[in-house]
Each structure stands twice: as C-alpha cells, then as structure tokens.
C-alpha cells in the first residue's frame, strides 16, 4: 500500500514530466553525466535488462546502445509517453506501467536490472521489501546497476528535514509555482552495503563528485536453463 509521501511523489513526477530533463543540463554536472552515460552504454552489453522508474527514458537511451533488450517501467503514464518516442537504435525496448514496489504485471527472469535516481526515493523502511520484489523479477546472479545523487552543497536542493526513520526531505518547486515536499535520501557507502548484504554479492560502490554508482549481482547461482518469460537463457550472452 502506498503512503501519502509516496502518492505525493508520484503526483510530483507526473506534473514534472515535461520539465524533468532540464536536470541533465546543469553545467556543473556535465563531466559526471558523461561518465555515467559512457558507463551505462557498456554496462549491459548483450543483456536483457529490467529497468524500474525509467521516467522519460533518458538513461534507457544509453543502456540501449549495447543491451540486447530492455523492459522499462514506471508508474506514471506521463513520463512513459515522453520516453516511448525516443530513439533506441537496434535495441528492443518495451515500456510498460508498473509500480516498483509490486511489479505485479512484470514478468520475471531478467538477466540484468537497472534503476536511476530511484533508490534515493525509497523510504528506509521499504528498502528491503523493494529489493525483494525487484530481485524476484531477476535471475539469480543477475547484474544490477543503480545510480543516484550525491548531496552537494550549492548544487543539490537543500535537505529540509529528517524523519525518525532516517529519511530526509527536500522542498522542490515546479514551473507552475507549486511546492512539493519530496523524500530524497543520500545513503553513505556503508548504508548501501548494509541494504544489499544478504541479497547481493560482488557489491561495488563508486562515487563521482555529483553521483554514485552501485553495481552488484543478485544472490544465488546463475540459472542457465529457462527464464520465467519462457525464453531459453543462453540465446543472449550473460556478462
Ligand atoms: C527521479 S525520477 C527518475 C527517472 C529516471 N530513472 C531518470 O533517472 O531520469 C523518479 C521516477 O520514479 C517514478 N516513480 C515514482 N513512484 C514510483 C513507483 N511507486 N513505481 C514506479 N515508478 C515510480 C516517477 O514517475 C519518476 O519517473
């Protein structure tokens, strides 16, 4: 069940859809954004990827350069409508609406997973449930990448308050003048390791000045037989 905070965030991103990609034009972040784009252009070579909270498909474009196929999902139809017409080259990209906390109509057996700028919006108390649902749609041993913001004074929206569970909140404004309190967490490396320990292996966290990248494999042995989509694994190479 969604909380008021989560409902408010969904509404905020629906209203922000048309202005969302301006965040990727911030001059001070350009060098880091290029590093992320290059990294994602190679990260999923030959793999079939499940992307959560894909938004306007900005990062999908880079993943599509070498991935075999991507199933990109988001809760908001407003952002999916902006993602669909983008150019994904030869990559087979499918968009579908899905709640990242339930992934109800999302098939399993994906060989890789990705979410960008989503982990920071997952409340501390829901991290474990979120990971359990996400990983249930991935093969054991699947490669996962997540990227998100580092809090940088003078560039990031300041943190307004902290709740008793340890979530932090920002006040954001949209072009229509409306103000929105948005849950936005900035985990430390040890927070990330602690959240993933027990359900992941080979965890690597890397920090750029403005962003962090976390890579890991889902726990369990790779399944080389048949995935739950009914596709024979091995048609595409696993990396
Ligand atoms: C910060 S944006 C990230 C968009 C995109 N991944 C990017 O990096 O450009 C967060 C996204 O989460 C989506 N979202 C919010 N709540 C969601 C939920 N419960 N399930 C799936 N997507 C959700 C919003 O619609 C929004 O597109």
CSV table of C-alpha atoms and ligand atoms in Angstrom, one decimal:
chain,number,residue,atom,x,y,z
A,1,UNK,CA,0.0,0.0,0.0
A,2,UNK,CA,1.3,3.5,-0.9
A,3,UNK,CA,1.8,6.0,1.9
A,4,UNK,CA,0.9,9.7,1.5
A,5,UNK,CA,4.5,10.5,0.9
A,6,UNK,CA,4.7,8.0,-2.0
A,7,UNK,CA,1.4,9.2,-3.5
A,8,UNK,CA,2.7,12.8,-3.3
A,9,UNK,CA,5.9,11.8,-5.1
A,10,UNK,CA,4.1,10.1,-7.9
A,11,UNK,CA,2.0,13.2,-8.4
A,12,UNK,CA,5.1,15.4,-8.3
A,13,UNK,CA,6.8,13.4,-11.0
A,14,UNK,CA,3.7,13.3,-13.2
A,15,UNK,CA,3.5,17.1,-13.0
A,16,UNK,CA,7.2,17.4,-13.6
A,17,UNK,CA,7.3,15.2,-16.7
A,18,UNK,CA,7.7,17.9,-19.3
A,19,UNK,CA,10.4,19.8,-17.4
A,20,UNK,CA,12.2,16.8,-15.9
A,21,UNK,CA,15.2,16.5,-18.3
A,22,UNK,CA,16.3,20.0,-17.5
A,23,UNK,CA,18.1,18.4,-14.5
A,24,UNK,CA,20.5,16.9,-17.0
A,25,UNK,CA,21.5,20.3,-18.3
A,26,UNK,CA,23.1,21.6,-15.1
A,27,UNK,CA,26.6,22.9,-16.2
A,28,UNK,CA,28.5,21.8,-13.1
A,29,UNK,CA,27.3,18.1,-13.5
A,30,UNK,CA,28.2,17.7,-17.2
A,31,UNK,CA,31.5,15.9,-16.7
A,32,UNK,CA,29.9,13.4,-14.3
A,33,UNK,CA,26.9,12.9,-16.5
A,34,UNK,CA,29.2,11.9,-19.4
A,35,UNK,CA,30.9,9.4,-17.1
A,36,UNK,CA,27.5,7.9,-16.3
A,37,UNK,CA,26.4,7.8,-19.9
A,38,UNK,CA,29.6,6.1,-21.0
A,39,UNK,CA,29.4,3.6,-18.1
A,40,UNK,CA,25.8,2.7,-18.9
A,41,UNK,CA,26.5,2.5,-22.6
A,42,UNK,CA,28.7,-0.5,-21.9
A,43,UNK,CA,27.3,-1.9,-18.6
A,44,UNK,CA,24.7,-4.2,-20.0
A,45,UNK,CA,26.3,-5.4,-23.3
A,46,UNK,CA,24.3,-8.3,-24.8
A,47,UNK,CA,22.0,-8.5,-21.8
A,48,UNK,CA,18.2,-8.3,-21.4
A,49,UNK,CA,17.5,-5.6,-18.8
A,50,UNK,CA,14.6,-4.7,-16.5
A,51,UNK,CA,14.6,-1.0,-15.8
A,52,UNK,CA,12.5,0.4,-12.9
A,53,UNK,CA,11.2,4.0,-12.6
A,54,UNK,CA,12.6,4.8,-16.0
A,55,UNK,CA,11.0,8.3,-16.2
A,56,UNK,CA,11.4,9.9,-19.6
A,57,UNK,CA,13.8,7.2,-20.7
A,58,UNK,CA,16.9,9.4,-20.5
A,59,UNK,CA,19.2,6.6,-19.3
A,60,UNK,CA,17.4,4.0,-21.3
A,61,UNK,CA,18.9,5.6,-24.4
A,62,UNK,CA,22.5,4.9,-23.2
A,63,UNK,CA,21.7,1.4,-22.0
A,64,UNK,CA,20.1,0.7,-25.4
A,65,UNK,CA,23.5,1.2,-27.2
A,66,UNK,CA,24.7,-2.3,-26.2
A,67,UNK,CA,21.9,-4.1,-24.4
A,68,UNK,CA,20.0,-6.8,-26.3
A,69,UNK,CA,16.6,-5.7,-24.9
A,70,UNK,CA,15.1,-3.6,-22.2
A,71,UNK,CA,11.8,-3.7,-20.4
A,72,UNK,CA,11.5,-0.2,-19.0
A,73,UNK,CA,8.8,0.5,-16.4
A,74,UNK,CA,7.5,3.5,-14.5
A,75,UNK,CA,4.3,4.2,-12.5
A,76,UNK,CA,3.5,7.4,-14.4
A,77,UNK,CA,2.0,7.3,-17.9
A,78,UNK,CA,3.0,11.0,-18.3
A,79,UNK,CA,6.7,10.1,-18.3
A,80,UNK,CA,6.3,6.9,-20.3
A,81,UNK,CA,4.6,9.0,-23.0
A,82,UNK,CA,7.8,11.1,-23.3
A,83,UNK,CA,10.1,8.0,-23.2
A,84,UNK,CA,8.4,5.9,-25.9
A,85,UNK,CA,9.2,8.1,-29.0
A,86,UNK,CA,13.0,8.3,-28.2
A,87,UNK,CA,15.5,6.7,-30.5
A,88,UNK,CA,16.8,3.4,-29.1
A,89,UNK,CA,18.6,2.2,-32.2
A,90,UNK,CA,18.5,-1.5,-32.7
A,91,UNK,CA,17.8,-2.4,-29.1
A,92,UNK,CA,14.4,-3.9,-28.5
A,93,UNK,CA,12.8,-1.6,-25.9
A,94,UNK,CA,9.4,-2.1,-24.4
A,95,UNK,CA,7.7,0.3,-22.0
A,96,UNK,CA,5.1,-0.7,-19.5
A,97,UNK,CA,3.4,0.9,-16.5
A,98,UNK,CA,4.5,-0.8,-13.2
A,99,UNK,CA,4.6,0.1,-9.5
A,100,UNK,CA,8.2,-0.6,-8.5
A,101,UNK,CA,7.1,-1.9,-5.1
A,102,UNK,CA,4.8,-4.6,-6.5
A,103,UNK,CA,5.8,-5.2,-10.2
A,104,UNK,CA,2.5,-7.0,-10.4
A,105,UNK,CA,2.3,-7.4,-14.2
A,106,UNK,CA,6.0,-7.6,-14.8
A,107,UNK,CA,7.4,-10.9,-16.0
A,108,UNK,CA,10.5,-12.4,-14.2
A,109,UNK,CA,13.7,-14.0,-15.3
A,110,UNK,CA,15.5,-10.8,-16.4
A,111,UNK,CA,19.3,-11.2,-16.6
A,112,UNK,CA,20.0,-7.7,-15.5
A,113,UNK,CA,18.4,-4.8,-13.6
A,114,UNK,CA,18.8,-1.1,-13.5
A,115,UNK,CA,17.2,1.9,-11.8
A,116,UNK,CA,18.4,5.5,-11.9
A,117,UNK,CA,17.6,8.2,-9.3
A,118,UNK,CA,15.1,5.9,-7.7
A,119,UNK,CA,16.9,4.4,-4.7
A,120,UNK,CA,17.0,7.9,-3.1
A,121,UNK,CA,13.2,7.9,-3.1
A,122,UNK,CA,12.7,4.6,-1.5
A,123,UNK,CA,11.9,5.1,2.2
A,124,UNK,CA,14.4,3.5,4.6
A,125,UNK,CA,11.6,1.2,5.9
A,126,UNK,CA,10.7,-0.1,2.4
A,127,UNK,CA,14.2,-0.8,1.1
A,128,UNK,CA,14.2,-4.5,2.0
A,129,UNK,CA,10.7,-5.1,0.6
A,130,UNK,CA,11.6,-3.2,-2.6
A,131,UNK,CA,14.8,-5.2,-3.1
A,132,UNK,CA,12.9,-8.5,-2.5
A,133,UNK,CA,10.3,-7.6,-5.2
A,134,UNK,CA,12.9,-6.3,-7.6
A,135,UNK,CA,15.1,-9.3,-7.3
A,136,UNK,CA,12.2,-11.7,-7.6
A,137,UNK,CA,11.9,-10.5,-11.2
A,138,UNK,CA,15.6,-11.1,-11.9
A,139,UNK,CA,17.6,-14.3,-12.5
A,140,UNK,CA,19.9,-15.4,-9.7
A,141,UNK,CA,23.3,-13.9,-10.3
A,142,UNK,CA,21.8,-11.1,-12.4
A,143,UNK,CA,23.9,-7.9,-12.8
A,144,UNK,CA,22.3,-4.9,-11.2
A,145,UNK,CA,23.3,-1.2,-11.5
A,146,UNK,CA,21.8,1.7,-9.6
A,147,UNK,CA,22.9,5.3,-9.9
A,148,UNK,CA,21.8,8.3,-7.9
A,149,UNK,CA,22.8,11.7,-6.5
A,150,UNK,CA,25.4,12.7,-4.0
A,151,UNK,CA,24.3,15.7,-1.9
A,152,UNK,CA,26.4,18.6,-2.9
A,153,UNK,CA,26.1,21.9,-1.2
A,154,UNK,CA,25.3,24.7,-3.7
A,155,UNK,CA,24.1,22.2,-6.3
A,156,UNK,CA,21.6,19.9,-4.6
A,157,UNK,CA,18.3,21.2,-3.3
A,158,UNK,CA,18.9,21.6,0.5
A,159,UNK,CA,17.6,19.0,2.9
A,160,UNK,CA,14.6,20.4,4.8
A,161,UNK,CA,14.0,17.9,7.5
A,162,UNK,CA,14.8,14.4,8.7
A,163,UNK,CA,12.1,12.0,10.0
A,164,UNK,CA,12.5,9.5,12.9
A,165,UNK,CA,13.2,6.6,10.4
A,166,UNK,CA,16.1,8.5,8.9
A,167,UNK,CA,14.5,9.7,5.7
A,168,UNK,CA,15.4,13.2,4.5
A,169,UNK,CA,13.1,15.5,2.6
A,170,UNK,CA,13.5,18.4,0.2
A,171,UNK,CA,11.1,21.2,-0.8
A,172,UNK,CA,11.0,21.4,-4.6
A,173,UNK,CA,9.3,23.9,-6.9
A,174,UNK,CA,7.8,23.3,-10.4
A,175,UNK,CA,7.4,25.8,-13.2
A,176,UNK,CA,3.7,26.3,-12.2
A,177,UNK,CA,4.9,27.7,-8.9
A,178,UNK,CA,3.7,24.7,-6.9
A,179,UNK,CA,5.9,23.5,-3.9
A,180,UNK,CA,6.3,19.7,-3.2
A,181,UNK,CA,8.0,18.0,-0.2
A,182,UNK,CA,9.8,15.1,-1.7
A,183,UNK,CA,11.5,12.2,0.2
A,184,UNK,CA,15.2,12.2,-1.0
A,185,UNK,CA,17.8,10.1,0.8
A,186,UNK,CA,21.6,10.3,0.3
A,187,UNK,CA,22.9,7.0,1.5
A,188,UNK,CA,26.6,6.5,2.6
A,189,UNK,CA,28.6,3.7,1.1
A,190,UNK,CA,28.0,1.7,4.3
A,191,UNK,CA,24.3,2.3,4.1
A,192,UNK,CA,24.3,0.9,0.6
A,193,UNK,CA,26.4,-2.2,1.6
A,194,UNK,CA,24.1,-2.8,4.6
A,195,UNK,CA,21.0,-2.7,2.5
A,196,UNK,CA,22.4,-5.1,-0.1
A,197,UNK,CA,24.2,-7.5,2.2
A,198,UNK,CA,22.2,-10.8,2.4
A,199,UNK,CA,20.7,-10.4,-1.1
A,200,UNK,CA,23.7,-9.4,-3.3
A,201,UNK,CA,27.3,-10.4,-4.0
A,202,UNK,CA,30.2,-8.5,-5.6
A,203,UNK,CA,28.9,-5.1,-4.4
A,204,UNK,CA,30.9,-2.2,-5.7
A,205,UNK,CA,30.1,1.5,-4.8
A,206,UNK,CA,31.8,4.2,-6.7
A,207,UNK,CA,31.5,8.0,-6.1
A,208,UNK,CA,31.8,10.8,-8.6
A,209,UNK,CA,31.6,14.4,-7.3
A,210,UNK,CA,27.8,14.6,-8.0
A,211,UNK,CA,26.7,11.0,-8.4
A,212,UNK,CA,27.2,7.5,-7.1
A,213,UNK,CA,27.1,4.2,-9.0
A,214,UNK,CA,26.4,0.9,-7.2
A,215,UNK,CA,26.9,-2.5,-9.0
A,216,UNK,CA,26.2,-5.9,-7.7
A,217,UNK,CA,25.0,-9.4,-8.6
A,218,UNK,CA,21.8,-10.8,-7.1
A,219,UNK,CA,22.5,-13.6,-4.6
A,220,UNK,CA,22.2,-17.2,-5.8
A,221,UNK,CA,23.7,-19.2,-8.6
A,222,UNK,CA,23.1,-18.1,-12.2
A,223,UNK,CA,20.2,-20.0,-13.8
A,224,UNK,CA,21.4,-21.1,-17.2
A,225,UNK,CA,18.3,-23.1,-18.1
A,226,UNK,CA,15.0,-21.3,-18.9
A,227,UNK,CA,13.9,-18.0,-17.6
A,228,UNK,CA,10.3,-17.4,-16.4
A,229,UNK,CA,9.4,-15.5,-19.6
A,230,UNK,CA,9.8,-18.8,-21.3
A,231,UNK,CA,12.9,-17.7,-23.2
A,232,UNK,CA,15.8,-20.1,-23.4
A,233,UNK,CA,18.6,-18.5,-21.4
A,234,UNK,CA,21.8,-18.6,-23.4
A,235,UNK,CA,20.2,-17.1,-26.6
A,236,UNK,CA,22.0,-14.0,-25.5
A,237,UNK,CA,25.3,-13.9,-23.7
A,238,UNK,CA,25.4,-13.3,-20.0
A,239,UNK,CA,28.0,-10.8,-18.7
B,1,LIG,C1,13.9,10.8,-10.1
B,1,LIG,S1,12.8,10.2,-11.3
B,1,LIG,C2,13.9,9.1,-12.2
B,1,LIG,C3,13.6,8.9,-13.7
B,1,LIG,C4,14.7,8.2,-14.5
B,1,LIG,N1,15.0,7.0,-13.9
B,1,LIG,C5,15.9,9.1,-14.6
B,1,LIG,O1,16.9,8.8,-13.9
B,1,LIG,O2,15.9,10.1,-15.4
B,1,LIG,C6,11.8,9.0,-10.4
B,1,LIG,C7,10.8,8.3,-11.2
B,1,LIG,O3,10.1,7.4,-10.4
B,1,LIG,C8,8.8,7.2,-10.8
B,1,LIG,N2,8.0,6.7,-9.7
B,1,LIG,C9,7.6,7.3,-8.6
B,1,LIG,N3,7.0,6.4,-7.8
B,1,LIG,C10,7.0,5.2,-8.4
B,1,LIG,C11,6.6,3.9,-8.1
B,1,LIG,N4,5.9,3.6,-7.0
B,1,LIG,N5,6.8,2.9,-9.0
B,1,LIG,C12,7.4,3.1,-10.2
B,1,LIG,N6,7.9,4.4,-10.6
B,1,LIG,C13,7.7,5.4,-9.7
B,1,LIG,C14,8.4,8.6,-11.2
B,1,LIG,O4,7.3,8.7,-12.1
B,1,LIG,C15,9.7,9.1,-11.9
B,1,LIG,O5,9.7,8.9,-13.3
